PDB file of C-alpha atoms (C1' of nucleotides) in Angstrom:
ATOM      1  CA  MET A   1      -8.510  30.635 -17.339  1.00  0.00           C
ATOM      2  CA  GLN A   2      -5.710  30.500 -19.572  1.00  0.00           C
ATOM      3  CA  LYS A   3      -6.284  27.444 -21.161  1.00  0.00           C
ATOM      4  CA  ASN A   4      -9.551  26.201 -22.633  1.00  0.00           C
ATOM      5  CA  SER A   5     -11.691  25.235 -19.550  1.00  0.00           C
ATOM      6  CA  PRO A   6     -13.565  22.256 -20.605  1.00  0.00           C
ATOM      7  CA  ASP A   7     -10.406  20.828 -22.266  1.00  0.00           C
ATOM      8  CA  VAL A   8      -8.683  21.310 -19.015  1.00  0.00           C
ATOM      9  CA  ALA A   9     -11.375  19.518 -16.990  1.00  0.00           C
ATOM     10  CA  PHE A  10     -12.132  16.886 -19.543  1.00  0.00           C
ATOM     11  CA  ARG A  11      -8.116  16.013 -19.384  1.00  0.00           C
ATOM     12  CA  LEU A  12      -7.936  15.988 -15.642  1.00  0.00           C
ATOM     13  CA  GLU A  13     -11.014  13.548 -15.711  1.00  0.00           C
ATOM     14  CA  GLN A  14      -9.280  11.272 -18.333  1.00  0.00           C
ATOM     15  CA  GLU A  15      -6.167  11.540 -16.122  1.00  0.00           C
ATOM     16  CA  LEU A  16      -8.321  10.463 -12.887  1.00  0.00           C
ATOM     17  CA  ARG A  17      -9.584   7.273 -14.748  1.00  0.00           C
ATOM     18  CA  ARG A  18      -6.400   6.285 -16.282  1.00  0.00           C
ATOM     19  CA  GLY A  19      -4.512   4.090 -13.838  1.00  0.00           C
ATOM     20  CA  VAL A  20      -7.844   2.308 -12.812  1.00  0.00           C
ATOM     21  CA  LEU A  21      -8.592   0.926 -16.478  1.00  0.00           C
ATOM     22  CA  MET A  22      -6.032  -1.853 -15.852  1.00  0.00           C
ATOM     23  CA  LEU A  23      -7.685  -2.703 -12.679  1.00  0.00           C
ATOM     24  CA  ALA A  24     -11.103  -3.001 -14.000  1.00  0.00           C
ATOM     25  CA  VAL A  25     -10.213  -5.077 -16.993  1.00  0.00           C
ATOM     26  CA  LEU A  26      -8.145  -7.396 -14.541  1.00  0.00           C
ATOM     27  CA  SER A  27     -11.297  -7.576 -12.373  1.00  0.00           C
ATOM     28  CA  GLN A  28     -13.363  -9.134 -15.150  1.00  0.00           C
ATOM     29  CA  LEU A  29     -11.115 -12.013 -16.375  1.00  0.00           C
ATOM     30  CA  ARG A  30     -11.695 -14.748 -13.668  1.00  0.00           C
ATOM     31  CA  LYS A  31     -13.177 -16.445 -16.520  1.00  0.00           C
ATOM     32  CA  ASP A  32     -12.444 -16.413 -20.348  1.00  0.00           C
ATOM     33  CA  GLN A  33     -13.737 -13.210 -22.001  1.00  0.00           C
ATOM     34  CA  TYR A  34     -12.566 -11.919 -25.338  1.00  0.00           C
ATOM     35  CA  GLY A  35     -11.823  -8.147 -26.213  1.00  0.00           C
ATOM     36  CA  TYR A  36     -15.246  -6.995 -27.999  1.00  0.00           C
ATOM     37  CA  SER A  37     -17.488  -8.549 -25.421  1.00  0.00           C
ATOM     38  CA  LEU A  38     -15.315  -7.399 -22.583  1.00  0.00           C
ATOM     39  CA  ARG A  39     -15.304  -3.916 -23.748  1.00  0.00           C
ATOM     40  CA  GLN A  40     -19.165  -4.021 -23.930  1.00  0.00           C
ATOM     41  CA  LEU A  41     -19.084  -5.659 -20.420  1.00  0.00           C
ATOM     42  CA  LEU A  42     -17.336  -3.024 -19.054  1.00  0.00           C
ATOM     43  CA  ASP A  43     -19.059  -0.253 -20.931  1.00  0.00           C
ATOM     44  CA  ALA A  44     -22.499  -1.607 -19.328  1.00  0.00           C
ATOM     45  CA  LYS A  45     -20.973  -1.308 -15.863  1.00  0.00           C
ATOM     46  CA  GLY A  46     -19.689   2.337 -16.190  1.00  0.00           C
ATOM     47  CA  MET A  47     -16.526   1.627 -17.348  1.00  0.00           C
ATOM     48  CA  ALA A  48     -16.065   2.478 -20.931  1.00  0.00           C
ATOM     49  CA  ILE A  49     -12.586   1.890 -22.571  1.00  0.00           C
ATOM     50  CA  GLU A  50     -11.489   2.649 -26.177  1.00  0.00           C
ATOM     51  CA  GLU A  51     -10.501  -0.352 -28.429  1.00  0.00           C
ATOM     52  CA  GLY A  52      -7.210   1.273 -29.064  1.00  0.00           C
ATOM     53  CA  THR A  53      -6.400   1.300 -25.493  1.00  0.00           C
ATOM     54  CA  LEU A  54      -7.888  -2.208 -24.487  1.00  0.00           C
ATOM     55  CA  TYR A  55      -6.349  -4.247 -26.754  1.00  0.00           C
ATOM     56  CA  PRO A  56      -2.971  -3.130 -26.282  1.00  0.00           C
ATOM     57  CA  LEU A  57      -3.621  -3.465 -22.476  1.00  0.00           C
ATOM     58  CA  LEU A  58      -4.418  -7.033 -22.740  1.00  0.00           C
ATOM     59  CA  ARG A  59      -1.375  -7.907 -24.868  1.00  0.00           C
ATOM     60  CA  ARG A  60       0.686  -6.068 -22.569  1.00  0.00           C
ATOM     61  CA  MET A  61      -0.732  -7.932 -19.597  1.00  0.00           C
ATOM     62  CA  GLU A  62      -0.226 -11.139 -21.197  1.00  0.00           C
ATOM     63  CA  GLU A  63       3.400 -10.195 -21.800  1.00  0.00           C
ATOM     64  CA  GLN A  64       3.834  -9.424 -18.367  1.00  0.00           C
ATOM     65  CA  GLY A  65       2.518 -12.645 -17.573  1.00  0.00           C
ATOM     66  CA  LEU A  66      -0.878 -11.564 -15.870  1.00  0.00           C
ATOM     67  CA  LEU A  67      -3.026 -13.229 -18.411  1.00  0.00           C
ATOM     68  CA  HIS A  68      -3.388 -16.285 -20.548  1.00  0.00           C
ATOM     69  CA  SER A  69      -4.973 -15.884 -23.939  1.00  0.00           C
ATOM     70  CA  GLU A  70      -6.090 -18.565 -26.691  1.00  0.00           C
ATOM     71  CA  TRP A  71      -8.004 -18.104 -30.024  1.00  0.00           C
ATOM     72  CA  LYS A  72     -11.216 -20.016 -30.392  1.00  0.00           C
ATOM     73  CA  ILE A  73     -13.465 -20.226 -33.548  1.00  0.00           C
ATOM     74  CA  GLU A  74     -16.640 -21.731 -32.558  1.00  0.00           C
ATOM     75  CA  ASP A  75     -19.647 -19.382 -33.861  1.00  0.00           C
ATOM     76  CA  GLY A  76     -18.771 -16.174 -35.319  1.00  0.00           C
ATOM     77  CA  PRO A  77     -15.574 -14.749 -36.150  1.00  0.00           C
ATOM     78  CA  PRO A  78     -12.365 -15.910 -34.391  1.00  0.00           C
ATOM     79  CA  ARG A  79     -11.882 -14.750 -31.054  1.00  0.00           C
ATOM     80  CA  ARG A  80      -9.186 -14.254 -28.743  1.00  0.00           C
ATOM     81  CA  TYR A  81     -10.034 -15.086 -24.947  1.00  0.00           C
ATOM     82  CA  TYR A  82      -8.233 -13.832 -22.040  1.00  0.00           C
ATOM     83  CA  ARG A  83      -8.247 -15.222 -18.519  1.00  0.00           C
ATOM     84  CA  ARG A  84      -6.068 -14.287 -15.500  1.00  0.00           C
ATOM     85  CA  SER A  85      -3.007 -16.495 -14.946  1.00  0.00           C
ATOM     86  CA  ARG A  86      -1.986 -17.686 -11.604  1.00  0.00           C
ATOM     87  CA  ASP A  87       0.474 -14.793 -11.077  1.00  0.00           C
ATOM     88  CA  GLY A  88      -2.379 -12.660 -12.388  1.00  0.00           C
ATOM     89  CA  GLU A  89      -4.487 -13.655  -9.778  1.00  0.00           C
ATOM     90  CA  LYS A  90      -1.941 -12.798  -7.065  1.00  0.00           C
ATOM     91  CA  ILE A  91      -1.197  -9.561  -8.546  1.00  0.00           C
ATOM     92  CA  TYR A  92      -4.929  -8.680  -9.046  1.00  0.00           C
ATOM     93  CA  ARG A  93      -5.433  -9.296  -5.331  1.00  0.00           C
ATOM     94  CA  GLY A  94      -2.588  -7.087  -4.327  1.00  0.00           C
ATOM     95  CA  LEU A  95      -3.699  -4.209  -6.642  1.00  0.00           C
ATOM     96  CA  ALA A  96      -7.306  -4.567  -5.143  1.00  0.00           C
ATOM     97  CA  THR A  97      -5.680  -4.144  -1.791  1.00  0.00           C
ATOM     98  CA  GLN A  98      -3.733  -1.120  -2.801  1.00  0.00           C
ATOM     99  CA  TRP A  99      -6.819   0.328  -4.561  1.00  0.00           C
ATOM    100  CA  ARG A 100      -8.782   0.214  -1.453  1.00  0.00           C
ATOM    101  CA  GLY A 101      -6.042   1.885   0.609  1.00  0.00           C
ATOM    102  CA  LEU A 102      -5.794   4.441  -1.948  1.00  0.00           C
ATOM    103  CA  VAL A 103      -9.444   5.161  -1.799  1.00  0.00           C
ATOM    104  CA  ALA A 104      -9.401   5.591   1.906  1.00  0.00           C
ATOM    105  CA  THR A 105      -6.311   7.790   1.725  1.00  0.00           C
ATOM    106  CA  VAL A 106      -7.915  10.086  -0.741  1.00  0.00           C
ATOM    107  CA  GLU A 107     -11.419  10.151   1.009  1.00  0.00           C
ATOM    108  CA  GLY A 108      -9.410  11.436   4.197  1.00  0.00           C
ATOM    109  CA  LEU A 109      -7.695  13.991   1.899  1.00  0.00           C
ATOM    110  CA  MET A 110     -10.814  15.169   0.251  1.00  0.00           C
ATOM    111  CA  GLU A 111     -12.781  15.227   3.965  1.00  0.00           C
ATOM    112  CA  GLU A 112     -10.435  17.745   5.398  1.00  0.00           C
ATOM    113  CA  SER A 113     -10.398  20.049   2.320  1.00  0.00           C
ATOM    114  CA  LYS A 114     -13.963  21.364   2.802  1.00  0.00           C
TER     115      LYS A 114
ATOM    116  CA  MET B   1       6.069 -14.921 -15.548  1.00  0.00           C
ATOM    117  CA  GLN B   2       8.158 -13.491 -18.308  1.00  0.00           C
ATOM    118  CA  LYS B   3       8.846 -10.100 -16.876  1.00  0.00           C
ATOM    119  CA  ASN B   4      10.456  -9.620 -13.459  1.00  0.00           C
ATOM    120  CA  SER B   5       7.508  -9.962 -11.128  1.00  0.00           C
ATOM    121  CA  PRO B   6       8.397  -7.376  -8.441  1.00  0.00           C
ATOM    122  CA  ASP B   7       8.941  -4.722 -11.156  1.00  0.00           C
ATOM    123  CA  VAL B   8       5.254  -5.788 -12.853  1.00  0.00           C
ATOM    124  CA  ALA B   9       3.432  -5.415  -9.819  1.00  0.00           C
ATOM    125  CA  PHE B  10       5.391  -2.194  -8.616  1.00  0.00           C
ATOM    126  CA  ARG B  11       4.733  -0.431 -12.058  1.00  0.00           C
ATOM    127  CA  LEU B  12       0.976  -1.704 -12.170  1.00  0.00           C
ATOM    128  CA  GLU B  13       0.759   0.041  -8.456  1.00  0.00           C
ATOM    129  CA  GLN B  14       2.518   3.140  -9.538  1.00  0.00           C
ATOM    130  CA  GLU B  15      -0.101   3.395 -12.510  1.00  0.00           C
ATOM    131  CA  LEU B  16      -2.938   2.880 -10.114  1.00  0.00           C
ATOM    132  CA  ARG B  17      -2.149   6.193  -8.285  1.00  0.00           C
ATOM    133  CA  ARG B  18      -1.200   8.020 -11.137  1.00  0.00           C
ATOM    134  CA  GLY B  19      -4.015  10.070 -11.963  1.00  0.00           C
ATOM    135  CA  VAL B  20      -4.971  10.553  -8.333  1.00  0.00           C
ATOM    136  CA  LEU B  21      -1.897  12.527  -7.546  1.00  0.00           C
ATOM    137  CA  MET B  22      -3.464  15.537  -8.997  1.00  0.00           C
ATOM    138  CA  LEU B  23      -6.811  15.222  -7.034  1.00  0.00           C
ATOM    139  CA  ALA B  24      -4.913  14.755  -3.631  1.00  0.00           C
ATOM    140  CA  VAL B  25      -2.876  17.946  -4.370  1.00  0.00           C
ATOM    141  CA  LEU B  26      -5.713  20.038  -5.229  1.00  0.00           C
ATOM    142  CA  SER B  27      -7.484  18.658  -1.939  1.00  0.00           C
ATOM    143  CA  GLN B  28      -4.908  20.360   0.066  1.00  0.00           C
ATOM    144  CA  LEU B  29      -4.923  23.792  -1.684  1.00  0.00           C
ATOM    145  CA  ARG B  30      -8.003  25.540  -0.105  1.00  0.00           C
ATOM    146  CA  LYS B  31      -5.409  27.722   1.679  1.00  0.00           C
ATOM    147  CA  ASP B  32      -1.963  28.906   0.885  1.00  0.00           C
ATOM    148  CA  GLN B  33       0.531  26.185   0.857  1.00  0.00           C
ATOM    149  CA  TYR B  34       4.032  25.944  -0.305  1.00  0.00           C
ATOM    150  CA  GLY B  35       5.613  22.677  -2.185  1.00  0.00           C
ATOM    151  CA  TYR B  36       7.789  21.487   0.434  1.00  0.00           C
ATOM    152  CA  SER B  37       5.475  21.576   3.131  1.00  0.00           C
ATOM    153  CA  LEU B  38       2.738  20.331   0.906  1.00  0.00           C
ATOM    154  CA  ARG B  39       4.935  17.356  -0.004  1.00  0.00           C
ATOM    155  CA  GLN B  40       5.412  16.673   3.950  1.00  0.00           C
ATOM    156  CA  LEU B  41       1.589  17.014   4.606  1.00  0.00           C
ATOM    157  CA  LEU B  42       0.677  14.860   1.759  1.00  0.00           C
ATOM    158  CA  ASP B  43       3.236  12.230   2.984  1.00  0.00           C
ATOM    159  CA  ALA B  44       2.142  12.316   6.405  1.00  0.00           C
ATOM    160  CA  LYS B  45      -1.362  11.486   5.171  1.00  0.00           C
ATOM    161  CA  GLY B  46      -0.217   8.470   3.069  1.00  0.00           C
ATOM    162  CA  MET B  47       0.071  10.093  -0.352  1.00  0.00           C
ATOM    163  CA  ALA B  48       3.777  10.375  -0.841  1.00  0.00           C
ATOM    164  CA  ILE B  49       4.711  12.264  -4.302  1.00  0.00           C
ATOM    165  CA  GLU B  50       8.081  12.863  -5.542  1.00  0.00           C
ATOM    166  CA  GLU B  51       9.162  16.706  -5.891  1.00  0.00           C
ATOM    167  CA  GLY B  52      10.128  16.019  -9.618  1.00  0.00           C
ATOM    168  CA  THR B  53       6.582  15.375  -9.835  1.00  0.00           C
ATOM    169  CA  LEU B  54       4.705  17.751  -7.471  1.00  0.00           C
ATOM    170  CA  TYR B  55       6.667  20.951  -8.713  1.00  0.00           C
ATOM    171  CA  PRO B  56       5.841  20.401 -12.582  1.00  0.00           C
ATOM    172  CA  LEU B  57       2.249  19.533 -11.368  1.00  0.00           C
ATOM    173  CA  LEU B  58       1.828  22.653  -9.391  1.00  0.00           C
ATOM    174  CA  ARG B  59       3.396  24.717 -12.393  1.00  0.00           C
ATOM    175  CA  ARG B  60       0.908  22.851 -14.494  1.00  0.00           C
ATOM    176  CA  MET B  61      -2.162  23.454 -12.835  1.00  0.00           C
ATOM    177  CA  GLU B  62      -1.219  27.005 -12.465  1.00  0.00           C
ATOM    178  CA  GLU B  63      -0.949  27.478 -15.997  1.00  0.00           C
ATOM    179  CA  GLN B  64      -4.235  25.762 -16.606  1.00  0.00           C
ATOM    180  CA  GLY B  65      -5.684  28.404 -14.160  1.00  0.00           C
ATOM    181  CA  LEU B  66      -6.452  25.954 -11.312  1.00  0.00           C
ATOM    182  CA  LEU B  67      -4.160  27.656  -8.959  1.00  0.00           C
ATOM    183  CA  HIS B  68      -2.697  31.037  -8.028  1.00  0.00           C
ATOM    184  CA  SER B  69       0.707  31.216  -6.632  1.00  0.00           C
ATOM    185  CA  GLU B  70       2.849  34.059  -4.852  1.00  0.00           C
ATOM    186  CA  TRP B  71       6.350  34.416  -3.652  1.00  0.00           C
ATOM    187  CA  LYS B  72       6.805  35.024   0.171  1.00  0.00           C
ATOM    188  CA  ILE B  73       9.960  35.669   1.878  1.00  0.00           C
ATOM    189  CA  GLU B  74       9.132  35.792   5.548  1.00  0.00           C
ATOM    190  CA  ASP B  75      11.188  33.238   7.759  1.00  0.00           C
ATOM    191  CA  GLY B  76      13.611  31.083   6.067  1.00  0.00           C
ATOM    192  CA  PRO B  77      14.255  30.711   2.333  1.00  0.00           C
ATOM    193  CA  PRO B  78      11.755  32.329  -0.199  1.00  0.00           C
ATOM    194  CA  ARG B  79       8.650  30.059  -0.757  1.00  0.00           C
ATOM    195  CA  ARG B  80       6.183  30.003  -3.495  1.00  0.00           C
ATOM    196  CA  TYR B  81       2.612  29.528  -2.137  1.00  0.00           C
ATOM    197  CA  TYR B  82      -0.147  28.100  -4.019  1.00  0.00           C
ATOM    198  CA  ARG B  83      -4.003  28.003  -3.609  1.00  0.00           C
ATOM    199  CA  ARG B  84      -6.989  26.849  -5.816  1.00  0.00           C
ATOM    200  CA  SER B  85      -8.308  29.575  -7.956  1.00  0.00           C
ATOM    201  CA  ARG B  86     -11.885  30.076  -8.312  1.00  0.00           C
ATOM    202  CA  ASP B  87     -11.922  28.037 -11.533  1.00  0.00           C
ATOM    203  CA  GLY B  88      -9.866  25.558  -9.425  1.00  0.00           C
ATOM    204  CA  GLU B  89     -12.601  25.225  -6.945  1.00  0.00           C
ATOM    205  CA  LYS B  90     -15.115  24.496  -9.585  1.00  0.00           C
ATOM    206  CA  ILE B  91     -12.848  21.871 -11.292  1.00  0.00           C
ATOM    207  CA  TYR B  92     -11.997  20.324  -7.910  1.00  0.00           C
ATOM    208  CA  ARG B  93     -15.590  19.934  -6.828  1.00  0.00           C
ATOM    209  CA  GLY B  94     -16.256  18.303 -10.381  1.00  0.00           C
ATOM    210  CA  LEU B  95     -13.198  15.970  -9.827  1.00  0.00           C
ATOM    211  CA  ALA B  96     -14.310  14.840  -6.546  1.00  0.00           C
ATOM    212  CA  THR B  97     -17.585  13.983  -7.765  1.00  0.00           C
ATOM    213  CA  GLN B  98     -16.096  11.988 -10.850  1.00  0.00           C
ATOM    214  CA  TRP B  99     -13.707  10.451  -8.488  1.00  0.00           C
ATOM    215  CA  ARG B 100     -16.481   9.196  -6.056  1.00  0.00           C
ATOM    216  CA  GLY B 101     -18.415   7.671  -9.212  1.00  0.00           C
ATOM    217  CA  LEU B 102     -15.400   5.993 -10.134  1.00  0.00           C
ATOM    218  CA  VAL B 103     -14.536   4.384  -6.747  1.00  0.00           C
ATOM    219  CA  ALA B 104     -18.332   3.033  -6.861  1.00  0.00           C
ATOM    220  CA  THR B 105     -17.866   1.594 -10.358  1.00  0.00           C
ATOM    221  CA  VAL B 106     -14.744  -0.166  -9.536  1.00  0.00           C
ATOM    222  CA  GLU B 107     -16.235  -1.399  -6.348  1.00  0.00           C
ATOM    223  CA  GLY B 108     -18.967  -3.010  -8.245  1.00  0.00           C
ATOM    224  CA  LEU B 109     -16.589  -4.450 -10.814  1.00  0.00           C
ATOM    225  CA  MET B 110     -14.345  -5.887  -8.147  1.00  0.00           C
ATOM    226  CA  GLU B 111     -17.240  -7.356  -6.086  1.00  0.00           C
ATOM    227  CA  GLU B 112     -18.398  -9.426  -9.018  1.00  0.00           C
ATOM    228  CA  SER B 113     -14.942 -10.992  -9.589  1.00  0.00           C
ATOM    229  CA  LYS B 114     -14.793 -13.035  -6.538  1.00  0.00           C
TER     230      LYS B 114
ATOM    231  C1'  DG C   1      33.629  34.849   6.883  1.00  0.00           C
ATOM    232  C1'  DC C   2      32.983  30.123   5.173  1.00  0.00           C
ATOM    233  C1'  DA C   3      31.455  25.262   4.948  1.00  0.00           C
ATOM    234  C1'  DC C   4      27.665  22.577   5.584  1.00  0.00           C
ATOM    235  C1'  DG C   5      23.363  20.964   5.872  1.00  0.00           C
ATOM    236  C1'  DA C   6      18.470  22.047   5.665  1.00  0.00           C
ATOM    237  C1'  DT C   7      14.782  23.987   3.132  1.00  0.00           C
ATOM    238  C1'  DA C   8      12.849  25.055  -1.202  1.00  0.00           C
ATOM    239  C1'  DC C   9      12.483  25.046  -5.897  1.00  0.00           C
ATOM    240  C1'  DA C  10      13.257  23.959 -10.880  1.00  0.00           C
ATOM    241  C1'  DT C  11      13.924  21.074 -14.924  1.00  0.00           C
ATOM    242  C1'  DA C  12      15.527  17.974 -18.806  1.00  0.00           C
ATOM    243  C1'  DG C  13      15.223  13.275 -20.209  1.00  0.00           C
ATOM    244  C1'  DC C  14      13.066   9.017 -20.045  1.00  0.00           C
ATOM    245  C1'  DT C  15       9.442   5.696 -19.805  1.00  0.00           C
ATOM    246  C1'  DA C  16       4.928   4.070 -20.050  1.00  0.00           C
ATOM    247  C1'  DC C  17       0.380   4.372 -21.448  1.00  0.00           C
ATOM    248  C1'  DA C  18      -4.290   6.144 -23.007  1.00  0.00           C
ATOM    249  C1'  DC C  19      -6.547   7.836 -27.199  1.00  0.00           C
ATOM    250  C1'  DA C  20      -7.114   8.951 -31.967  1.00  0.00           C
ATOM    251  C1'  DC C  21      -7.024   7.038 -36.207  1.00  0.00           C
ATOM    252  C1'  DA C  22      -6.612   3.654 -39.708  1.00  0.00           C
ATOM    253  C1'  DG C  23      -6.327  -0.806 -41.301  1.00  0.00           C
ATOM    254  C1'  DT C  24      -7.189  -6.046 -41.677  1.00  0.00           C
ATOM    255  C1'  DA C  25     -10.164 -10.252 -41.393  1.00  0.00           C
ATOM    256  C1'  DT C  26     -14.106 -13.234 -40.787  1.00  0.00           C
ATOM    257  C1'  DG C  27     -18.924 -14.304 -40.545  1.00  0.00           C
ATOM    258  C1'  DT C  28     -23.661 -13.127 -41.596  1.00  0.00           C
ATOM    259  C1'  DC C  29     -27.344 -11.542 -44.435  1.00  0.00           C
ATOM    260  C1'  DA C  30     -30.079  -9.361 -48.137  1.00  0.00           C
TER     261       DA C  30
ATOM    262  C1'  DT D   1     -21.883 -10.058 -54.074  1.00  0.00           C
ATOM    263  C1'  DG D   2     -21.814  -6.106 -51.223  1.00  0.00           C
ATOM    264  C1'  DA D   3     -22.612  -4.147 -46.948  1.00  0.00           C
ATOM    265  C1'  DC D   4     -22.597  -4.323 -42.115  1.00  0.00           C
ATOM    266  C1'  DA D   5     -21.288  -6.208 -37.860  1.00  0.00           C
ATOM    267  C1'  DT D   6     -18.152  -8.295 -35.159  1.00  0.00           C
ATOM    268  C1'  DA D   7     -13.324  -8.816 -33.781  1.00  0.00           C
ATOM    269  C1'  DC D   8      -8.663  -7.537 -33.631  1.00  0.00           C
ATOM    270  C1'  DT D   9      -4.140  -5.265 -34.722  1.00  0.00           C
ATOM    271  C1'  DG D  10      -0.703  -1.250 -35.227  1.00  0.00           C
ATOM    272  C1'  DT D  11       1.053   3.321 -35.595  1.00  0.00           C
ATOM    273  C1'  DG D  12       1.636   8.141 -34.071  1.00  0.00           C
ATOM    274  C1'  DT D  13       0.761  11.801 -30.636  1.00  0.00           C
ATOM    275  C1'  DG D  14       0.283  13.955 -26.441  1.00  0.00           C
ATOM    276  C1'  DT D  15       0.467  13.669 -21.424  1.00  0.00           C
ATOM    277  C1'  DA D  16       2.168  12.958 -16.727  1.00  0.00           C
ATOM    278  C1'  DG D  17       5.169  10.501 -13.350  1.00  0.00           C
ATOM    279  C1'  DC D  18       9.808   9.530 -11.984  1.00  0.00           C
ATOM    280  C1'  DT D  19      14.756   9.618 -12.194  1.00  0.00           C
ATOM    281  C1'  DA D  20      18.595  12.540 -11.900  1.00  0.00           C
ATOM    282  C1'  DT D  21      20.523  16.890 -11.482  1.00  0.00           C
ATOM    283  C1'  DG D  22      21.145  21.545 -10.529  1.00  0.00           C
ATOM    284  C1'  DT D  23      20.276  26.223  -8.348  1.00  0.00           C
ATOM    285  C1'  DA D  24      19.369  29.200  -4.507  1.00  0.00           C
ATOM    286  C1'  DT D  25      18.486  31.200   0.281  1.00  0.00           C
ATOM    287  C1'  DC D  26      18.874  30.625   5.312  1.00  0.00           C
ATOM    288  C1'  DG D  27      20.517  29.093   9.768  1.00  0.00           C
ATOM    289  C1'  DT D  28      24.374  27.390  12.313  1.00  0.00           C
ATOM    290  C1'  DG D  29      28.591  25.998  14.189  1.00  0.00           C
ATOM    291  C1'  DC D  30      33.521  26.810  13.767  1.00  0.00           C
TER     292       DC D  30
END
DNA sequence: GCACGATACATAGCTACACACAGTATGTCA
DNA sequence: TGACATACTGTGTGTAGCTATGTATCGTGC
């Protein structure tokens, strides 16, 4: 093993989850959610995401038109709430379908590798 | 939609498959396979991968100790055959487990987003 | 023998994005 | 008032997929 084994495995696992974060985040934005709470929610469901990742991701998806956001100051500090846009709904559904196809494909590949 | 919609969806779909390519490739290397044939094999099973991606990926995984390779000149042009190493076997199994957990997590997230 | 196409591999440059790290701001409580 | 929690923002680094391009060998037809 030329490279540090724990690091390699760790990096590969990170890479494995990488493209899924976006889908995970989108999945929870049917209704208004703000970043901090969204992060806690995802963490509780087994999908931890760094804040340095989540906030740029949210900003990016809004720029791409997938999300709407608005500031609210009710109780506690100011919060930025996000929610899927109409286009975001369509894209989310498309991605969900793509994901399921991907899962099936990989499942087939791994089955035959025994 | 501020950005070009087909491009956004396309990019997101690409991102979705990103970290999975490595797992797909690893899954097919229980026995010797060379790049070109591996690419065709994966394509036939629904997991297309660009050669500009596959070859650096194979090289990378060998450098990380996950694969062994050897040149063979039998019939046709010279080919570089790859196969999982012992460490590669271990890491592959770990990644497969990780993947299944990830799938279950995302499934749960998407279920609740209806 | 040569040209062409198929097979087979390699890599530089670019883009996109997660993560690490650091900083800012507001509200709450002792 | 200061400390801490909540909440958000932004920069730099590293990694990996894709595009584009190039090299090399083999096989076949002329």
